[in-house]
Coordinates of C-alpha atoms in Angstrom, one line a residue:
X18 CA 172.4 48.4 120.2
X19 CA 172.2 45.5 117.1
X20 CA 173.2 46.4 113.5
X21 CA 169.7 45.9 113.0
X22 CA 168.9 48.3 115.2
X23 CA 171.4 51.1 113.7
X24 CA 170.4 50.1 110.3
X25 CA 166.6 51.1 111.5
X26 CA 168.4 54.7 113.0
X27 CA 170.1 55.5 110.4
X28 CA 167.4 54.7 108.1
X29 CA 165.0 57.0 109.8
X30 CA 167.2 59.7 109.8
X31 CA 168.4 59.8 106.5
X32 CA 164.6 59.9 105.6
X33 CA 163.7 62.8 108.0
X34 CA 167.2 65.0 107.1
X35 CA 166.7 64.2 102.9
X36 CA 163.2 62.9 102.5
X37 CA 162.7 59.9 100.2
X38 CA 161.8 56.0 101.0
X39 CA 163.2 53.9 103.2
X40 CA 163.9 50.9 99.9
X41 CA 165.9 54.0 98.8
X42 CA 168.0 54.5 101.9
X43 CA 168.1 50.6 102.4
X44 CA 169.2 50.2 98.9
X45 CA 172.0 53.3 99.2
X46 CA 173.5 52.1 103.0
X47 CA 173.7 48.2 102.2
X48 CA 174.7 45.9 104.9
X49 CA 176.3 46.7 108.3
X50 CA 179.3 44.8 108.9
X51 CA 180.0 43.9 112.9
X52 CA 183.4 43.7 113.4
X53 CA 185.5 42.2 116.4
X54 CA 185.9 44.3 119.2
X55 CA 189.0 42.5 120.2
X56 CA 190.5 43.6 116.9
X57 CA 188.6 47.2 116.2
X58 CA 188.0 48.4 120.1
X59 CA 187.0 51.8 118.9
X60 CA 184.4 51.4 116.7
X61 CA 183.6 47.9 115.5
X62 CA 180.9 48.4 112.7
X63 CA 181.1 49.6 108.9
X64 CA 178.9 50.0 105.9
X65 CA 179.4 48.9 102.3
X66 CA 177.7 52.1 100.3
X67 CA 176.0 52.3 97.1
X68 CA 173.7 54.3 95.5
X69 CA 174.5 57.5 93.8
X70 CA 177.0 60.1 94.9
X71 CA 174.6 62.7 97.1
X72 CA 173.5 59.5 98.5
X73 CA 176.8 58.5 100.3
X74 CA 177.7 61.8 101.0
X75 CA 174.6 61.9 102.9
X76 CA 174.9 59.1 104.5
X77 CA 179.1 59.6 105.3
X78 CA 178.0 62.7 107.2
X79 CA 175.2 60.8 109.0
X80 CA 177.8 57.9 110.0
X81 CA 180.6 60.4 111.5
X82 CA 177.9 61.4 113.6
X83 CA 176.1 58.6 114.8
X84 CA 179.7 56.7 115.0
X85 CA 180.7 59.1 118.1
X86 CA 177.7 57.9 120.2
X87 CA 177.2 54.2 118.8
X88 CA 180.8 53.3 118.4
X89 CA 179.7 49.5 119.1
X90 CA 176.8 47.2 118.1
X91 CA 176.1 43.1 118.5
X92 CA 175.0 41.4 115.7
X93 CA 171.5 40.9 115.2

């Protein structure tokens, strides 16, 4: 899977579990970070969050779930 391709996930989801617009979600995640795997082996991407505060707790819940089954991503 590419960050742009969890991006696009996590998008959809966050849509279909709390409704509003994808700009909004967009807006709220911000940018996946890819990581080195040789320095974070477990789980090598990360979000920078914004938005307001329902927003990232929405989206913290989302990410401890979709972390356990897509631990790593390429860039792209």
């Amino acid at each position: 899977m590419t960050a742009s391709d969890l991006e696009h996930l996590l998008i959809a989801r966050l849509i279909r579990e709390r409704g509003g617009t994808s700009q909004t979600w967009r807006r709220a995640l911000g940018k996946i970070i890819v990581r080195d795997t040789k320095t974070h082996a477990h789980c090598n991407w990360d979000v920078r969050l914004s938005g307001t505060d329902a927003q990232r707790a929405a989206i913290e819940r989302l990410l401890d779930d979709v972390r356990l089954e897509y631990s790593i991503v390429t860039a792209g």
